Structure formats: structure tokens, C-alpha cells
PDB file of C-alpha atoms in Angstrom:
ATOM      1  CA  MET T 109    -115.440  90.465  -6.760  1.00 33.00           C
ATOM      2  CA  LYS T 110    -114.815  86.444  -6.639  1.00 33.00           C
ATOM      3  CA  ASN T 111    -115.057  86.618  -2.898  1.00 34.00           C
ATOM      4  CA  LEU T 112    -118.179  88.647  -3.013  1.00 36.00           C
ATOM      5  CA  ILE T 113    -119.790  86.087  -4.925  1.00 34.00           C
ATOM      6  CA  PHE T 114    -118.373  82.851  -3.117  1.00 34.00           C
ATOM      7  CA  LEU T 115    -119.219  84.142   0.314  1.00 36.00           C
ATOM      8  CA  PRO T 116    -123.053  84.297  -0.107  1.00 40.00           C
ATOM      9  CA  ALA T 117    -123.036  80.854  -1.776  1.00 38.00           C
ATOM     10  CA  LEU T 118    -121.033  79.458   1.242  1.00 38.00           C
ATOM     11  CA  ILE T 119    -123.670  80.977   3.377  1.00 36.00           C
ATOM     12  CA  LEU T 120    -126.714  79.921   1.605  1.00 37.00           C
ATOM     13  CA  PHE T 121    -125.178  76.111   1.734  1.00 38.00           C
ATOM     14  CA  LEU T 122    -124.662  76.308   5.360  1.00 40.00           C
ATOM     15  CA  MET T 123    -128.111  77.297   5.888  1.00 42.00           C
ATOM     16  CA  TYR T 124    -129.637  74.990   3.638  1.00 41.00           C
ATOM     17  CA  SER T 125    -127.343  72.044   5.428  1.00 44.00           C
ATOM     18  CA  CYS T 126    -128.818  73.013   8.983  1.00 45.00           C
ATOM     19  CA  GLN T 127    -132.111  73.216   7.918  1.00 47.00           C
ATOM     20  CA  ASN T 128    -131.895  69.591   6.591  1.00 47.00           C
ATOM     21  CA  LYS T 129    -129.649  68.046   9.103  1.00 47.00           C
ATOM     22  CA  GLY T 130    -132.354  66.130  10.806  1.00 48.00           C
ATOM     23  CA  GLU T 131    -133.346  64.626   7.301  1.00 46.00           C
ATOM     24  CA  VAL T 132    -129.808  63.036   6.959  1.00 46.00           C
ATOM     25  CA  SER T 133    -129.243  59.781   8.469  1.00 50.00           C
ATOM     26  CA  GLU T 134    -125.841  58.438   9.775  1.00 62.00           C
ATOM     27  CA  ALA T 135    -124.161  55.514   7.838  1.00 62.00           C
ATOM     28  CA  PRO T 136    -123.923  52.405   9.667  1.00 70.00           C
ATOM     29  CA  LEU T 137    -120.588  51.819  11.098  1.00 82.00           C
ATOM     30  CA  ALA T 138    -118.253  48.999   9.820  1.00 90.00           C
ATOM     31  CA  PHE T 139    -117.747  46.091  12.276  1.00 94.00           C
ATOM     32  CA  ARG T 140    -115.276  43.621  10.695  1.00 96.00           C
ATOM     33  CA  PHE T 141    -115.301  40.061  11.787  1.00 97.00           C
ATOM     34  CA  LEU T 142    -112.955  37.060  10.956  1.00 98.00           C
ATOM     35  CA  ALA T 143    -113.704  33.431  11.342  1.00 98.00           C
ATOM     36  CA  LEU T 144    -110.679  31.099  11.150  1.00 98.00           C
ATOM     37  CA  GLY T 145    -111.151  27.457  11.269  1.00 98.00           C
ATOM     38  CA  ASP T 146    -112.272  24.248   9.175  1.00 98.00           C
ATOM     39  CA  SER T 147    -115.586  22.488   8.370  1.00 98.00           C
ATOM     40  CA  TYR T 148    -117.261  23.599  11.874  1.00 98.00           C
ATOM     41  CA  THR T 149    -116.690  27.284  10.619  1.00 98.00           C
ATOM     42  CA  ILE T 150    -117.520  27.083   6.898  1.00 97.00           C
ATOM     43  CA  GLY T 151    -120.855  25.106   7.837  1.00 97.00           C
ATOM     44  CA  GLU T 152    -120.170  21.705   6.046  1.00 97.00           C
ATOM     45  CA  GLY T 153    -123.595  20.213   5.381  1.00 96.00           C
ATOM     46  CA  VAL T 154    -125.730  23.449   5.748  1.00 97.00           C
ATOM     47  CA  GLY T 155    -126.627  26.548   3.977  1.00 97.00           C
ATOM     48  CA  MET T 156    -124.572  29.672   4.333  1.00 96.00           C
ATOM     49  CA  GLU T 157    -127.281  31.671   6.407  1.00 97.00           C
ATOM     50  CA  GLU T 158    -127.175  28.552   8.972  1.00 98.00           C
ATOM     51  CA  THR T 159    -123.571  28.523   9.529  1.00 98.00           C
ATOM     52  CA  PHE T 160    -122.443  30.005  12.924  1.00 97.00           C
ATOM     53  CA  PRO T 161    -120.676  32.863  11.485  1.00 97.00           C
ATOM     54  CA  ALA T 162    -123.731  34.102   9.538  1.00 97.00           C
ATOM     55  CA  GLN T 163    -125.776  33.824  12.445  1.00 97.00           C
ATOM     56  CA  LEU T 164    -123.304  35.405  14.855  1.00 96.00           C
ATOM     57  CA  ALA T 165    -123.203  38.166  12.362  1.00 95.00           C
ATOM     58  CA  LEU T 166    -126.963  38.570  12.459  1.00 93.00           C
ATOM     59  CA  THR T 167    -126.671  38.590  16.423  1.00 91.00           C
ATOM     60  CA  LEU T 168    -124.202  41.532  16.069  1.00 91.00           C
ATOM     61  CA  GLU T 169    -126.230  43.536  13.734  1.00 88.00           C
ATOM     62  CA  ALA T 170    -129.290  43.236  15.638  1.00 85.00           C
ATOM     63  CA  GLY T 171    -130.143  46.331  17.783  1.00 67.00           C
ATOM     64  CA  SER T 172    -126.629  47.974  16.777  1.00 74.00           C
ATOM     65  CA  GLN T 173    -125.613  50.621  14.401  1.00 80.00           C
ATOM     66  CA  PHE T 174    -123.120  48.265  12.931  1.00 88.00           C
ATOM     67  CA  GLN T 175    -122.667  46.839   9.465  1.00 91.00           C
ATOM     68  CA  ILE T 176    -121.083  43.413   9.835  1.00 94.00           C
ATOM     69  CA  GLU T 177    -118.507  42.586   7.188  1.00 96.00           C
ATOM     70  CA  THR T 178    -117.796  38.877   7.632  1.00 96.00           C
ATOM     71  CA  ASN T 179    -114.396  37.364   6.371  1.00 97.00           C
ATOM     72  CA  ILE T 180    -114.171  33.585   6.624  1.00 97.00           C
ATOM     73  CA  LEU T 181    -111.009  31.706   6.386  1.00 97.00           C
ATOM     74  CA  ALA T 182    -111.777  27.781   6.377  1.00 98.00           C
ATOM     75  CA  LYS T 183    -111.927  24.802   4.632  1.00 98.00           C
ATOM     76  CA  THR T 184    -113.250  21.481   5.483  1.00 98.00           C
ATOM     77  CA  GLY T 185    -110.440  18.993   6.474  1.00 98.00           C
ATOM     78  CA  TRP T 186    -108.087  21.675   7.314  1.00 98.00           C
ATOM     79  CA  THR T 187    -105.523  20.844  10.182  1.00 98.00           C
ATOM     80  CA  THR T 188    -103.658  23.679  12.349  1.00 98.00           C
ATOM     81  CA  SER T 189    -100.517  23.318  10.107  1.00 98.00           C
ATOM     82  CA  GLN T 190    -102.942  23.859   6.870  1.00 98.00           C
ATOM     83  CA  LEU T 191    -104.713  26.984   8.394  1.00 98.00           C
ATOM     84  CA  ILE T 192    -101.410  28.328   9.219  1.00 98.00           C
ATOM     85  CA  ASN T 193    -100.294  27.843   5.605  1.00 98.00           C
ATOM     86  CA  ALA T 194    -103.366  29.459   4.285  1.00 97.00           C
ATOM     87  CA  ILE T 195    -103.014  32.420   6.227  1.00 97.00           C
ATOM     88  CA  ALA T 196     -99.383  32.719   4.965  1.00 96.00           C
ATOM     89  CA  ASP T 197    -100.766  32.406   1.366  1.00 96.00           C
ATOM     90  CA  SER T 198    -103.371  35.159   1.830  1.00 90.00           C
ATOM     91  CA  ILE T 199    -102.679  37.146   4.961  1.00 89.00           C
ATOM     92  CA  PRO T 200    -106.481  38.822   5.787  1.00 91.00           C
ATOM     93  CA  GLU T 201    -105.867  42.770   5.466  1.00 91.00           C
ATOM     94  CA  GLY T 202    -106.544  45.227   8.023  1.00 94.00           C
ATOM     95  CA  THR T 203    -107.597  45.169  11.772  1.00 96.00           C
ATOM     96  CA  PHE T 204    -110.830  43.061  12.947  1.00 97.00           C
ATOM     97  CA  ASP T 205    -112.921  44.002  15.522  1.00 96.00           C
ATOM     98  CA  LEU T 206    -113.792  40.187  16.263  1.00 97.00           C
ATOM     99  CA  VAL T 207    -111.714  37.049  15.391  1.00 98.00           C
ATOM    100  CA  THR T 208    -112.888  33.578  16.172  1.00 98.00           C
ATOM    101  CA  LEU T 209    -110.832  30.493  16.181  1.00 98.00           C
ATOM    102  CA  LEU T 210    -112.189  26.976  16.127  1.00 98.00           C
ATOM    103  CA  ILE T 211    -109.456  24.258  14.633  1.00 98.00           C
ATOM    104  CA  GLY T 212    -108.166  20.841  15.802  1.00 98.00           C
ATOM    105  CA  VAL T 213    -110.913  18.353  14.994  1.00 98.00           C
ATOM    106  CA  ASN T 214    -108.858  16.986  11.817  1.00 98.00           C
ATOM    107  CA  ASN T 215    -105.708  16.941  14.034  1.00 98.00           C
ATOM    108  CA  GLN T 216    -107.261  14.304  15.988  1.00 98.00           C
ATOM    109  CA  TYR T 217    -108.886  12.692  13.172  1.00 97.00           C
ATOM    110  CA  ARG T 218    -105.742  12.069  11.480  1.00 98.00           C
ATOM    111  CA  GLY T 219    -103.924  11.057  14.771  1.00 97.00           C
ATOM    112  CA  LEU T 220    -101.614  13.839  14.436  1.00 98.00           C
ATOM    113  CA  ASP T 221     -98.888  14.605  17.442  1.00 97.00           C
ATOM    114  CA  LYS T 222    -100.732  16.581  20.404  1.00 98.00           C
ATOM    115  CA  THR T 223     -97.404  18.269  21.168  1.00 98.00           C
ATOM    116  CA  GLN T 224     -97.344  19.726  17.737  1.00 98.00           C
ATOM    117  CA  TYR T 225    -100.826  20.700  17.866  1.00 98.00           C
ATOM    118  CA  ARG T 226    -100.178  22.956  21.144  1.00 98.00           C
ATOM    119  CA  LEU T 227     -97.316  24.668  19.179  1.00 98.00           C
ATOM    120  CA  GLU T 228     -99.194  25.512  16.017  1.00 98.00           C
ATOM    121  CA  PHE T 229    -102.578  26.469  18.045  1.00 98.00           C
ATOM    122  CA  ARG T 230    -100.391  28.645  20.187  1.00 98.00           C
ATOM    123  CA  GLU T 231     -99.250  30.279  16.621  1.00 98.00           C
ATOM    124  CA  LEU T 232    -102.696  30.679  15.323  1.00 98.00           C
ATOM    125  CA  LEU T 233    -104.028  32.127  18.418  1.00 98.00           C
ATOM    126  CA  GLN T 234    -101.023  34.527  18.482  1.00 98.00           C
ATOM    127  CA  GLN T 235    -101.906  35.322  14.925  1.00 98.00           C
ATOM    128  CA  ALA T 236    -105.620  35.738  15.622  1.00 98.00           C
ATOM    129  CA  VAL T 237    -104.725  38.328  18.573  1.00 98.00           C
ATOM    130  CA  VAL T 238    -102.569  40.442  15.967  1.00 97.00           C
ATOM    131  CA  PHE T 239    -105.623  40.430  13.460  1.00 98.00           C
ATOM    132  CA  ALA T 240    -107.721  41.824  16.169  1.00 97.00           C
ATOM    133  CA  GLY T 241    -105.586  44.758  16.509  1.00 96.00           C
ATOM    134  CA  HIS T 242    -103.344  43.103  19.056  1.00 97.00           C
ATOM    135  CA  ASN T 243    -106.394  43.179  21.334  1.00 97.00           C
ATOM    136  CA  ALA T 244    -106.946  39.496  22.699  1.00 97.00           C
ATOM    137  CA  LYS T 245    -110.341  40.652  24.203  1.00 96.00           C
ATOM    138  CA  ARG T 246    -111.747  40.699  20.563  1.00 97.00           C
ATOM    139  CA  VAL T 247    -110.791  36.933  20.219  1.00 98.00           C
ATOM    140  CA  ILE T 248    -113.054  34.191  20.664  1.00 98.00           C
ATOM    141  CA  VAL T 249    -111.828  30.614  20.702  1.00 98.00           C
ATOM    142  CA  LEU T 250    -114.219  27.861  20.526  1.00 98.00           C
ATOM    143  CA  SER T 251    -113.715  24.366  21.740  1.00 98.00           C
ATOM    144  CA  ILE T 252    -113.877  21.190  19.358  1.00 98.00           C
ATOM    145  CA  PRO T 253    -117.129  19.674  19.309  1.00 98.00           C
ATOM    146  CA  ASP T 254    -117.256  15.770  19.684  1.00 98.00           C
ATOM    147  CA  TYR T 255    -118.085  13.894  16.286  1.00 98.00           C
ATOM    148  CA  GLY T 256    -117.586  10.566  18.295  1.00 97.00           C
ATOM    149  CA  VAL T 257    -121.326  10.806  19.385  1.00 97.00           C
ATOM    150  CA  THR T 258    -122.525  11.052  15.617  1.00 98.00           C
ATOM    151  CA  PRO T 259    -123.765   8.285  13.506  1.00 97.00           C
ATOM    152  CA  PHE T 260    -120.613   8.854  11.254  1.00 95.00           C
ATOM    153  CA  ALA T 261    -118.420   7.534  14.022  1.00 95.00           C
ATOM    154  CA  ALA T 262    -120.313   4.700  14.915  1.00 94.00           C
ATOM    155  CA  ASN T 263    -117.660   2.129  13.817  1.00 93.00           C
ATOM    156  CA  LEU T 264    -114.857   4.329  14.719  1.00 94.00           C
ATOM    157  CA  ASN T 265    -114.462   3.950  18.447  1.00 95.00           C
ATOM    158  CA  PRO T 266    -116.443   6.727  19.633  1.00 97.00           C
ATOM    159  CA  GLN T 267    -114.969   6.473  23.349  1.00 97.00           C
ATOM    160  CA  LYS T 268    -111.481   7.010  22.081  1.00 97.00           C
ATOM    161  CA  ILE T 269    -112.461   9.850  19.859  1.00 98.00           C
ATOM    162  CA  SER T 270    -114.261  11.527  22.829  1.00 98.00           C
ATOM    163  CA  GLU T 271    -111.387  10.899  25.058  1.00 98.00           C
ATOM    164  CA  GLU T 272    -108.808  12.313  22.617  1.00 98.00           C
ATOM    165  CA  ILE T 273    -111.027  15.369  21.775  1.00 98.00           C
ATOM    166  CA  ASN T 274    -110.995  15.969  25.546  1.00 98.00           C
ATOM    167  CA  ILE T 275    -107.233  16.064  25.380  1.00 98.00           C
ATOM    168  CA  PHE T 276    -107.031  18.506  22.515  1.00 98.00           C
ATOM    169  CA  ASN T 277    -109.793  20.782  24.061  1.00 98.00           C
ATOM    170  CA  ALA T 278    -107.462  20.664  27.331  1.00 98.00           C
ATOM    171  CA  ILE T 279    -104.715  22.080  25.405  1.00 98.00           C
ATOM    172  CA  ASN T 280    -106.477  24.629  23.579  1.00 98.00           C
ATOM    173  CA  PHE T 281    -108.280  25.838  26.771  1.00 98.00           C
ATOM    174  CA  ASP T 282    -104.728  25.815  28.528  1.00 98.00           C
ATOM    175  CA  GLU T 283    -103.247  28.028  25.583  1.00 98.00           C
ATOM    176  CA  SER T 284    -106.292  30.576  25.441  1.00 98.00           C
ATOM    177  CA  GLY T 285    -106.020  31.040  29.203  1.00 97.00           C
ATOM    178  CA  ARG T 286    -102.343  32.320  28.772  1.00 97.00           C
ATOM    179  CA  THR T 287    -104.224  35.272  26.887  1.00 97.00           C
ATOM    180  CA  GLU T 288    -107.010  37.511  27.249  1.00 96.00           C
ATOM    181  CA  ALA T 289    -108.845  35.510  24.668  1.00 98.00           C
ATOM    182  CA  HIS T 290    -112.388  34.631  25.630  1.00 98.00           C
ATOM    183  CA  TYR T 291    -113.035  30.630  25.624  1.00 98.00           C
ATOM    184  CA  ILE T 292    -116.403  29.204  24.755  1.00 98.00           C
ATOM    185  CA  GLU T 293    -116.993  25.424  25.541  1.00 98.00           C
ATOM    186  CA  ILE T 294    -119.400  24.319  22.730  1.00 98.00           C
ATOM    187  CA  THR T 295    -118.528  20.542  23.423  1.00 98.00           C
ATOM    188  CA  SER T 296    -120.949  19.623  25.666  1.00 98.00           C
ATOM    189  CA  ILE T 297    -123.674  21.200  23.141  1.00 98.00           C
ATOM    190  CA  SER T 298    -122.399  18.768  20.409  1.00 98.00           C
ATOM    191  CA  ARG T 299    -122.524  15.854  22.729  1.00 98.00           C
ATOM    192  CA  LYS T 300    -126.510  16.264  22.880  1.00 98.00           C
ATOM    193  CA  ALA T 301    -126.573  15.101  19.408  1.00 98.00           C
ATOM    194  CA  SER T 302    -126.401  11.531  20.828  1.00 96.00           C
ATOM    195  CA  SER T 303    -130.045  11.765  21.572  1.00 97.00           C
ATOM    196  CA  ASP T 304    -131.079  14.514  19.497  1.00 97.00           C
ATOM    197  CA  LYS T 305    -130.543  13.954  15.756  1.00 96.00           C
ATOM    198  CA  THR T 306    -131.813  17.496  14.801  1.00 98.00           C
ATOM    199  CA  LEU T 307    -128.669  18.793  16.031  1.00 98.00           C
ATOM    200  CA  LEU T 308    -126.883  17.300  12.915  1.00 98.00           C
ATOM    201  CA  ALA T 309    -126.984  18.217   9.321  1.00 98.00           C
ATOM    202  CA  GLY T 310    -127.995  15.846   6.798  1.00 96.00           C
ATOM    203  CA  ASP T 311    -124.617  13.984   6.691  1.00 96.00           C
ATOM    204  CA  SER T 312    -124.994  13.001  10.106  1.00 96.00           C
ATOM    205  CA  LEU T 313    -121.491  14.104  10.949  1.00 97.00           C
ATOM    206  CA  HIS T 314    -121.589  18.073  11.046  1.00 98.00           C
ATOM    207  CA  PRO T 315    -123.590  20.488  13.225  1.00 98.00           C
ATOM    208  CA  SER T 316    -127.023  21.766  11.933  1.00 98.00           C
ATOM    209  CA  GLY T 317    -128.427  25.269  11.900  1.00 98.00           C
ATOM    210  CA  LYS T 318    -130.048  24.296  15.288  1.00 98.00           C
ATOM    211  CA  MET T 319    -126.568  23.296  16.726  1.00 98.00           C
ATOM    212  CA  TYR T 320    -125.015  26.615  15.362  1.00 98.00           C
ATOM    213  CA  ARG T 321    -127.652  28.687  16.924  1.00 98.00           C
ATOM    214  CA  GLU T 322    -126.816  27.165  20.317  1.00 98.00           C
ATOM    215  CA  TRP T 323    -123.343  28.030  20.023  1.00 98.00           C
ATOM    216  CA  VAL T 324    -124.165  31.637  19.257  1.00 97.00           C
ATOM    217  CA  SER T 325    -126.547  31.886  22.135  1.00 96.00           C
ATOM    218  CA  LYS T 326    -123.747  30.874  24.272  1.00 97.00           C
ATOM    219  CA  MET T 327    -121.630  33.647  22.734  1.00 95.00           C
ATOM    220  CA  HIS T 328    -124.133  36.386  23.434  1.00 92.00           C
ATOM    221  CA  PRO T 329    -122.521  37.978  26.771  1.00 92.00           C
ATOM    222  CA  ILE T 330    -119.289  38.054  25.238  1.00 94.00           C
ATOM    223  CA  LEU T 331    -120.592  39.507  21.873  1.00 91.00           C
ATOM    224  CA  GLU T 332    -122.134  42.282  23.884  1.00 89.00           C
ATOM    225  CA  SER T 333    -118.861  43.065  25.865  1.00 89.00           C
ATOM    226  CA  ILE T 334    -117.116  43.095  22.172  1.00 92.00           C
ATOM    227  CA  VAL T 335    -119.678  45.373  20.667  1.00 88.00           C
ATOM    228  CA  ASN T 336    -119.291  47.979  23.859  1.00 85.00           C
ATOM    229  CA  LEU T 337    -115.476  47.692  23.159  1.00 86.00           C
ATOM    230  CA  LYS T 338    -116.192  48.502  19.430  1.00 85.00           C
ATOM    231  CA  LYS T 339    -118.534  51.517  20.421  1.00 81.00           C
ATOM    232  CA  SER T 340    -115.971  52.942  23.252  1.00 79.00           C
ATOM    233  CA  THR T 341    -113.233  53.309  20.308  1.00 76.00           C
ATOM    234  CA  GLU T 342    -115.591  55.271  17.975  1.00 67.00           C
TER     235      GLU T 342
END
């Protein structure tokens, strides 16, 4: 008797579900994004919506079925060693579809050893690849901006700053080239601030939302490939 009652109910449920299938919208797919870095990643001096992670997330969401989950592990003043320690203290959980890494300006600013920077950057890049599910094609490394062109650095030997930034960037470029991680050179964009102060935040040191928008624009082709990589795994 129980079966005679259950079976018609099940049939009615299935019929109702089929009739209303077109009315049910699919939930957006989750896309996990992790941004690792320092003040350039948290967007010191600008609103949260103007930071490059926020603008990048909007670009990823536009025209796609993804709902972006943005995670940021960054703090103003962090060096490579401080970022390493922060990761050890609070390891981001799970696998991420995209990981960005931008770190090193504070190593240069504090006059820290370049060989040590190489070793620590290498460790951070390896960790970023792990966070990306051991897939380096989901990792984007950004070059270090040149703050030597900003009013803040006017009395700090701007030429020396630029030369040293070039050396640090040669290191992170070389280390990135040893993996399949993407590398985005945004230093040239930062140097346009020497003649266009709208590219700087109110503190005359950090990038404005306008500059961050140029960074994200330069990432567009890579972001498209990463989105396609995500779609192919769904």
C-alpha cells in the first residue's frame, strides 16, 4: 500500500518539475580569486571599488556566468618575508581559479638584499601555484611599479629608485619565466605618472583607480584565457 501511495506522488513531482524546468535559473558558478601582495594590492589611498582586485573581479564577472569570490592577503609595507609569514599564519583554504602576486617594492625601499628577494619571491611564486591547484597557468605575476616618478620620491634619489626597481623586476621576471605563470609588466604604466598626476592617489605615491584600470586592461587577454580554462573544467 505504501508503494501505491508513493509512486503516484513521485510521478506528479517529476511531471511538475519537467513543466517548470524552463522557469528555474541556474545558480552562477563560483570563481575563486586570491590576491597576494602589499599596498599596491590593497589599494592604499583609494576606495575599495577602485583597487585593482576589485576592478579585476568586475571584469571577470562581466559577460560570464561566474560569481567572483575575492580573497586578499596584503598589507601596506609588507616585504616578501612578511608576506611569507602572513601566509604561514593564515593559510588561504581551498583551490583558487586565479592567483595574483605583486610584491617587492618594500624590499627595495628598505634596501634589502636582492639575492634574498629572489629566494623569497621564488618561494611565494611556488606557493601561489599551489593555491592555484598546482596550475601555474592560473597565476599572474605583476611587475613592481616605479614610485621614483612620484612627488613622494622627489628628494629620495629618483634615478636610483628606478634603477633598483628595474633590477628587482628583472628578478621576478626571471623567476616567473621558470614556470608557466603569466607575467604582466605594469611598471611602464606607473612611470606615466611623471607627467600625468591623475594616475596617482591623493597621497601622491600610490596608484589611483585610473592607473589600476590600466593594469586590469592590460590583463584582459590573460583573464579571458583563465576564464576559458575554468569553463573547460566545469
